[in-house]
PDB file of C-alpha atoms and ligand atoms in Angstrom:
ATOM      1  CA  MET A   1      22.705 -90.105 -82.916  1.00  0.00           C
ATOM      2  CA  ILE A   2      25.649 -91.774 -81.240  1.00  0.00           C
ATOM      3  CA  ASP A   3      28.516 -92.522 -83.582  1.00  0.00           C
ATOM      4  CA  PRO A   4      29.652 -95.989 -82.449  1.00  0.00           C
ATOM      5  CA  SER A   5      33.154 -95.428 -83.829  1.00  0.00           C
ATOM      6  CA  TYR A   6      33.842 -93.198 -80.803  1.00  0.00           C
ATOM      7  CA  LEU A   7      33.541 -96.160 -78.449  1.00  0.00           C
ATOM      8  CA  SER A   8      36.131 -98.913 -78.276  1.00  0.00           C
ATOM      9  CA  GLU A   9      34.555-101.034 -75.526  1.00  0.00           C
ATOM     10  CA  ILE A  10      31.932-100.981 -72.802  1.00  0.00           C
ATOM     11  CA  LEU A  11      33.912-100.896 -69.567  1.00  0.00           C
ATOM     12  CA  ILE A  12      31.041-101.054 -67.060  1.00  0.00           C
ATOM     13  CA  PRO A  13      27.623-102.178 -68.276  1.00  0.00           C
ATOM     14  CA  SER A  14      24.458-100.672 -66.863  1.00  0.00           C
ATOM     15  CA  ASP A  15      23.538-103.612 -64.602  1.00  0.00           C
ATOM     16  CA  LYS A  16      26.978-103.579 -62.924  1.00  0.00           C
ATOM     17  CA  LEU A  17      26.734 -99.817 -62.369  1.00  0.00           C
ATOM     18  CA  GLN A  18      23.294-100.106 -60.818  1.00  0.00           C
ATOM     19  CA  ALA A  19      24.245-103.041 -58.563  1.00  0.00           C
ATOM     20  CA  ARG A  20      27.300-101.217 -57.203  1.00  0.00           C
ATOM     21  CA  ILE A  21      25.376 -97.966 -56.713  1.00  0.00           C
ATOM     22  CA  ALA A  22      22.771 -99.846 -54.662  1.00  0.00           C
ATOM     23  CA  GLU A  23      25.591-101.155 -52.432  1.00  0.00           C
ATOM     24  CA  LEU A  24      27.053 -97.676 -52.011  1.00  0.00           C
ATOM     25  CA  GLY A  25      23.618 -96.291 -51.122  1.00  0.00           C
ATOM     26  CA  ALA A  26      23.153 -98.948 -48.441  1.00  0.00           C
ATOM     27  CA  GLU A  27      26.609 -98.259 -46.995  1.00  0.00           C
ATOM     28  CA  ILE A  28      26.013 -94.485 -46.919  1.00  0.00           C
ATOM     29  CA  SER A  29      22.600 -95.003 -45.300  1.00  0.00           C
ATOM     30  CA  ARG A  30      24.220 -96.986 -42.486  1.00  0.00           C
ATOM     31  CA  ASP A  31      27.088 -94.535 -41.996  1.00  0.00           C
ATOM     32  CA  TYR A  32      24.948 -91.379 -41.913  1.00  0.00           C
ATOM     33  CA  ALA A  33      22.020 -92.539 -39.787  1.00  0.00           C
ATOM     34  CA  GLY A  34      20.893 -89.697 -37.509  1.00  0.00           C
ATOM     35  CA  GLN A  35      23.051 -87.058 -39.220  1.00  0.00           C
ATOM     36  CA  ASP A  36      22.209 -83.908 -41.179  1.00  0.00           C
ATOM     37  CA  LEU A  37      23.410 -85.289 -44.510  1.00  0.00           C
ATOM     38  CA  LEU A  38      24.016 -83.068 -47.529  1.00  0.00           C
ATOM     39  CA  LEU A  39      24.972 -84.643 -50.849  1.00  0.00           C
ATOM     40  CA  LEU A  40      27.140 -82.166 -52.707  1.00  0.00           C
ATOM     41  CA  ALA A  41      27.219 -83.103 -56.377  1.00  0.00           C
ATOM     42  CA  VAL A  42      29.874 -81.733 -58.649  1.00  0.00           C
ATOM     43  CA  LEU A  43      28.334 -80.669 -61.961  1.00  0.00           C
ATOM     44  CA  LYS A  44      27.920 -81.832 -64.570  1.00  0.00           C
ATOM     45  CA  GLY A  45      29.401 -85.324 -64.679  1.00  0.00           C
ATOM     46  CA  SER A  46      27.992 -86.626 -61.405  1.00  0.00           C
ATOM     47  CA  VAL A  47      24.333 -85.868 -62.162  1.00  0.00           C
ATOM     48  CA  LEU A  48      23.344 -89.361 -63.308  1.00  0.00           C
ATOM     49  CA  PHE A  49      25.268 -90.955 -60.443  1.00  0.00           C
ATOM     50  CA  LEU A  50      23.638 -88.624 -57.892  1.00  0.00           C
ATOM     51  CA  THR A  51      20.096 -89.299 -59.033  1.00  0.00           C
ATOM     52  CA  ASP A  52      20.584 -93.069 -58.977  1.00  0.00           C
ATOM     53  CA  LEU A  53      22.559 -93.034 -55.709  1.00  0.00           C
ATOM     54  CA  MET A  54      20.028 -90.944 -53.782  1.00  0.00           C
ATOM     55  CA  ARG A  55      17.268 -93.403 -54.677  1.00  0.00           C
ATOM     56  CA  HIS A  56      19.214 -95.976 -52.642  1.00  0.00           C
ATOM     57  CA  ILE A  57      19.863 -93.711 -49.648  1.00  0.00           C
ATOM     58  CA  THR A  58      17.224 -94.390 -47.030  1.00  0.00           C
ATOM     59  CA  VAL A  59      18.151 -91.653 -44.531  1.00  0.00           C
ATOM     60  CA  PRO A  60      16.854 -88.071 -44.934  1.00  0.00           C
ATOM     61  CA  HIS A  61      19.220 -85.904 -46.949  1.00  0.00           C
ATOM     62  CA  ALA A  62      19.403 -82.693 -48.948  1.00  0.00           C
ATOM     63  CA  ILE A  63      21.216 -82.127 -52.223  1.00  0.00           C
ATOM     64  CA  ASP A  64      23.160 -79.162 -53.525  1.00  0.00           C
ATOM     65  CA  PHE A  65      25.355 -78.494 -56.538  1.00  0.00           C
ATOM     66  CA  MET A  66      28.674 -76.931 -57.327  1.00  0.00           C
ATOM     67  CA  ALA A  67      30.298 -76.484 -60.706  1.00  0.00           C
ATOM     68  CA  VAL A  68      34.050 -76.313 -61.052  1.00  0.00           C
ATOM     69  CA  SER A  69      36.140 -76.291 -64.150  1.00  0.00           C
ATOM     70  CA  SER A  70      39.558 -77.876 -64.408  1.00  0.00           C
ATOM     71  CA  TYR A  71      39.590 -79.278 -67.918  1.00  0.00           C
ATOM     72  CA  GLY A  72      37.947 -76.897 -70.345  1.00  0.00           C
ATOM     73  CA  THR A  73      36.479 -79.133 -73.008  1.00  0.00           C
ATOM     74  CA  GLY A  74      39.519 -81.322 -73.594  1.00  0.00           C
ATOM     75  CA  GLN A  75      40.967 -84.361 -71.872  1.00  0.00           C
ATOM     76  CA  LYS A  76      43.992 -82.858 -70.140  1.00  0.00           C
ATOM     77  CA  SER A  77      43.808 -81.018 -66.833  1.00  0.00           C
ATOM     78  CA  THR A  78      44.726 -77.364 -67.125  1.00  0.00           C
ATOM     79  CA  GLY A  79      45.866 -77.422 -63.500  1.00  0.00           C
ATOM     80  CA  VAL A  80      43.663 -74.409 -62.815  1.00  0.00           C
ATOM     81  CA  VAL A  81      40.432 -75.020 -60.913  1.00  0.00           C
ATOM     82  CA  ARG A  82      37.715 -72.377 -60.996  1.00  0.00           C
ATOM     83  CA  ILE A  83      34.318 -72.222 -59.252  1.00  0.00           C
ATOM     84  CA  MET A  84      31.664 -71.704 -61.930  1.00  0.00           C
ATOM     85  CA  LYS A  85      28.702 -72.173 -59.560  1.00  0.00           C
ATOM     86  CA  ASP A  86      28.777 -72.163 -55.772  1.00  0.00           C
ATOM     87  CA  LEU A  87      26.439 -73.880 -53.290  1.00  0.00           C
ATOM     88  CA  ASP A  88      23.036 -72.349 -52.513  1.00  0.00           C
ATOM     89  CA  ALA A  89      23.248 -72.856 -48.742  1.00  0.00           C
ATOM     90  CA  SER A  90      25.723 -72.899 -45.881  1.00  0.00           C
ATOM     91  CA  ILE A  91      27.374 -76.214 -44.976  1.00  0.00           C
ATOM     92  CA  GLU A  92      28.459 -75.167 -41.491  1.00  0.00           C
ATOM     93  CA  GLY A  93      27.797 -77.962 -38.999  1.00  0.00           C
ATOM     94  CA  ARG A  94      26.411 -80.318 -41.645  1.00  0.00           C
ATOM     95  CA  SER A  95      27.624 -83.775 -42.707  1.00  0.00           C
ATOM     96  CA  VAL A  96      28.731 -83.180 -46.266  1.00  0.00           C
ATOM     97  CA  LEU A  97      29.331 -85.974 -48.753  1.00  0.00           C
ATOM     98  CA  ILE A  98      30.872 -84.874 -52.044  1.00  0.00           C
ATOM     99  CA  VAL A  99      29.489 -86.907 -54.962  1.00  0.00           C
ATOM    100  CA  GLU A 100      31.921 -87.049 -57.899  1.00  0.00           C
ATOM    101  CA  ASP A 101      31.878 -88.816 -61.237  1.00  0.00           C
ATOM    102  CA  ILE A 102      35.588 -89.578 -61.500  1.00  0.00           C
ATOM    103  CA  ILE A 103      38.870 -88.839 -59.740  1.00  0.00           C
ATOM    104  CA  ASP A 104      41.764 -88.566 -62.124  1.00  0.00           C
ATOM    105  CA  THR A 105      44.766 -86.461 -61.007  1.00  0.00           C
ATOM    106  CA  GLY A 106      42.924 -85.453 -57.805  1.00  0.00           C
ATOM    107  CA  ALA A 107      43.496 -81.738 -58.453  1.00  0.00           C
ATOM    108  CA  THR A 108      39.802 -80.822 -58.599  1.00  0.00           C
ATOM    109  CA  LEU A 109      38.939 -82.542 -55.331  1.00  0.00           C
ATOM    110  CA  GLU A 110      42.008 -81.365 -53.491  1.00  0.00           C
ATOM    111  CA  TYR A 111      40.943 -77.805 -54.277  1.00  0.00           C
ATOM    112  CA  LEU A 112      37.292 -78.424 -53.400  1.00  0.00           C
ATOM    113  CA  VAL A 113      38.143 -80.059 -50.084  1.00  0.00           C
ATOM    114  CA  ARG A 114      40.368 -77.139 -49.156  1.00  0.00           C
ATOM    115  CA  ILE A 115      37.712 -74.477 -49.727  1.00  0.00           C
ATOM    116  CA  LEU A 116      34.885 -76.554 -48.201  1.00  0.00           C
ATOM    117  CA  GLN A 117      36.828 -77.378 -45.014  1.00  0.00           C
ATOM    118  CA  ALA A 118      37.159 -73.642 -44.411  1.00  0.00           C
ATOM    119  CA  ARG A 119      33.340 -73.450 -44.242  1.00  0.00           C
ATOM    120  CA  MET A 120      33.329 -75.663 -41.117  1.00  0.00           C
ATOM    121  CA  PRO A 121      31.158 -78.683 -41.994  1.00  0.00           C
ATOM    122  CA  ALA A 122      30.660 -81.267 -39.211  1.00  0.00           C
ATOM    123  CA  SER A 123      32.290 -83.774 -41.559  1.00  0.00           C
ATOM    124  CA  LEU A 124      33.443 -83.838 -45.166  1.00  0.00           C
ATOM    125  CA  ARG A 125      33.782 -87.091 -47.092  1.00  0.00           C
ATOM    126  CA  ILE A 126      34.108 -88.101 -50.728  1.00  0.00           C
ATOM    127  CA  CYS A 127      32.113 -90.585 -52.789  1.00  0.00           C
ATOM    128  CA  THR A 128      33.243 -91.157 -56.363  1.00  0.00           C
ATOM    129  CA  LEU A 129      31.758 -93.497 -58.911  1.00  0.00           C
ATOM    130  CA  LEU A 130      35.035 -93.987 -60.774  1.00  0.00           C
ATOM    131  CA  ASN A 131      38.633 -93.775 -59.653  1.00  0.00           C
ATOM    132  CA  LYS A 132      41.815 -93.828 -61.746  1.00  0.00           C
ATOM    133  CA  PRO A 133      44.468 -94.532 -59.079  1.00  0.00           C
ATOM    134  CA  SER A 134      47.339 -94.724 -61.590  1.00  0.00           C
ATOM    135  CA  ARG A 135      46.800 -91.075 -62.588  1.00  0.00           C
ATOM    136  CA  ARG A 136      46.859 -89.568 -59.082  1.00  0.00           C
ATOM    137  CA  GLU A 137      49.110 -86.517 -58.675  1.00  0.00           C
ATOM    138  CA  VAL A 138      47.578 -85.090 -55.493  1.00  0.00           C
ATOM    139  CA  GLU A 139      46.537 -87.304 -52.591  1.00  0.00           C
ATOM    140  CA  VAL A 140      42.880 -86.995 -51.590  1.00  0.00           C
ATOM    141  CA  PRO A 141      41.161 -89.198 -49.008  1.00  0.00           C
ATOM    142  CA  VAL A 142      38.363 -91.069 -50.814  1.00  0.00           C
ATOM    143  CA  ASP A 143      35.788 -92.708 -48.565  1.00  0.00           C
ATOM    144  CA  TYR A 144      33.503 -94.450 -51.079  1.00  0.00           C
ATOM    145  CA  VAL A 145      34.607 -95.730 -54.494  1.00  0.00           C
ATOM    146  CA  GLY A 146      32.322 -97.378 -57.041  1.00  0.00           C
ATOM    147  CA  PHE A 147      34.975 -98.779 -59.370  1.00  0.00           C
ATOM    148  CA  ASP A 148      38.732 -98.486 -59.816  1.00  0.00           C
ATOM    149  CA  ILE A 149      39.379 -98.212 -63.552  1.00  0.00           C
ATOM    150  CA  PRO A 150      42.518 -98.275 -65.745  1.00  0.00           C
ATOM    151  CA  ASN A 151      44.091 -95.180 -67.250  1.00  0.00           C
ATOM    152  CA  LYS A 152      41.751 -94.784 -70.214  1.00  0.00           C
ATOM    153  CA  PHE A 153      39.502 -91.899 -71.176  1.00  0.00           C
ATOM    154  CA  VAL A 154      35.932 -92.955 -70.443  1.00  0.00           C
ATOM    155  CA  LEU A 155      32.572 -91.501 -71.368  1.00  0.00           C
ATOM    156  CA  GLY A 156      28.915 -92.175 -70.700  1.00  0.00           C
ATOM    157  CA  TYR A 157      26.811 -92.313 -67.523  1.00  0.00           C
ATOM    158  CA  GLY A 158      27.382 -88.592 -66.935  1.00  0.00           C
ATOM    159  CA  LEU A 159      30.906 -88.371 -68.331  1.00  0.00           C
ATOM    160  CA  ASP A 160      31.362 -86.440 -71.530  1.00  0.00           C
ATOM    161  CA  PHE A 161      33.580 -86.211 -74.543  1.00  0.00           C
ATOM    162  CA  HIS A 162      33.321 -82.577 -75.693  1.00  0.00           C
ATOM    163  CA  GLU A 163      30.037 -82.301 -73.738  1.00  0.00           C
ATOM    164  CA  LEU A 164      28.396 -85.231 -75.546  1.00  0.00           C
ATOM    165  CA  TYR A 165      27.576 -88.861 -74.612  1.00  0.00           C
ATOM    166  CA  ARG A 166      26.625 -88.135 -70.996  1.00  0.00           C
ATOM    167  CA  ASN A 167      23.317 -89.915 -71.634  1.00  0.00           C
ATOM    168  CA  LEU A 168      24.772 -93.386 -72.269  1.00  0.00           C
ATOM    169  CA  PRO A 169      23.520 -95.775 -69.551  1.00  0.00           C
ATOM    170  CA  TYR A 170      26.942 -97.480 -69.369  1.00  0.00           C
ATOM    171  CA  VAL A 171      30.587 -96.370 -69.038  1.00  0.00           C
ATOM    172  CA  ALA A 172      32.540 -96.828 -72.273  1.00  0.00           C
ATOM    173  CA  VAL A 173      36.139 -96.287 -73.353  1.00  0.00           C
ATOM    174  CA  LEU A 174      36.862 -93.634 -75.972  1.00  0.00           C
ATOM    175  CA  SER A 175      38.457 -95.036 -79.132  1.00  0.00           C
ATOM    176  CA  PRO A 176      42.230 -94.400 -79.027  1.00  0.00           C
ATOM    177  CA  GLN A 177      42.198 -92.422 -82.310  1.00  0.00           C
ATOM    178  CA  TYR A 178      40.293 -89.651 -80.491  1.00  0.00           C
ATOM    179  CA  TYR A 179      42.721 -89.363 -77.570  1.00  0.00           C
ATOM    180  CA  GLU A 180      44.332 -85.934 -77.502  1.00  0.00           C
TER     181      GLU A 180
HETATM  182  P1  IMP B   1      41.046 -84.377 -61.782  1.00  0.00           P
HETATM  183  O1  IMP B   1      41.043 -82.971 -61.260  1.00  0.00           O
HETATM  184  O2  IMP B   1      42.251 -84.620 -62.640  1.00  0.00           O
HETATM  185  O3  IMP B   1      40.890 -85.433 -60.729  1.00  0.00           O
HETATM  186  O4  IMP B   1      39.851 -84.473 -62.823  1.00  0.00           O
HETATM  187  C1  IMP B   1      38.558 -84.645 -62.451  1.00  0.00           C
HETATM  188  C2  IMP B   1      37.607 -84.261 -63.575  1.00  0.00           C
HETATM  189  O5  IMP B   1      38.178 -84.489 -64.883  1.00  0.00           O
HETATM  190  C3  IMP B   1      36.374 -85.094 -63.551  1.00  0.00           C
HETATM  191  O6  IMP B   1      35.381 -84.529 -62.711  1.00  0.00           O
HETATM  192  C4  IMP B   1      35.956 -85.152 -65.014  1.00  0.00           C
HETATM  193  O7  IMP B   1      35.155 -84.043 -65.334  1.00  0.00           O
HETATM  194  C5  IMP B   1      37.248 -85.036 -65.784  1.00  0.00           C
HETATM  195  N1  IMP B   1      37.736 -86.354 -66.247  1.00  0.00           N
HETATM  196  C6  IMP B   1      38.825 -87.018 -65.802  1.00  0.00           C
HETATM  197  N2  IMP B   1      38.980 -88.192 -66.425  1.00  0.00           N
HETATM  198  C7  IMP B   1      37.945 -88.288 -67.297  1.00  0.00           C
HETATM  199  C8  IMP B   1      37.533 -89.316 -68.246  1.00  0.00           C
HETATM  200  O8  IMP B   1      38.144 -90.390 -68.404  1.00  0.00           O
HETATM  201  N3  IMP B   1      36.405 -89.044 -68.948  1.00  0.00           N
HETATM  202  C9  IMP B   1      35.677 -87.885 -68.798  1.00  0.00           C
HETATM  203  N4  IMP B   1      36.022 -86.916 -67.927  1.00  0.00           N
HETATM  204  C10 IMP B   1      37.143 -87.119 -67.180  1.00  0.00           C
HETATM  205 MG1   MG B   2      33.749 -83.282 -64.147  1.00  0.00          MG
END
């Protein structure tokens, strides 16, 4: 059961998410025509985004997963990024597109980009569903952005609050009384 008191507003309804994801898929399909595309999804938050996005990508592509931890279970970055699960296969010479749920401070992606560049992909770009530009502490080059959002803690559509609510088909704002 979802306790509705956790949610203060629906920020991005399902139909808006799906329409924007279709646009991103079309753009990526154009940009990666003829390339050896690998979608690298960052667990767990980007899982719903990945599965919807790839249905709109019309060029052949593989998927792989990495899990990193920067937050623990709370809302504040610990500043320490750890690899919890690495990729299954080599990315050398491949066109890698990182698929992220949200970019907040940028610390997670800055770290990921650094270690992935060392593995010599043909190219390395970033696609994020959500972006909080006002929170950025480390600059990362983002190539595809679904939505810029204000500095609020959001949940749903893959994003969790203490590991719950990832299943919501929309992106909602956490009620301020639960902010840490
Ligand atoms: P960054 O390293 O500060 O950019 O944080 C990125 C990660 O923090 C994301 O992949 C999310 O897991 C988590 N995160 C940041 N903001 C939110 C939010 O508003 N809701 C849920 N998770 C978030
Ligand atoms: Mg995450």
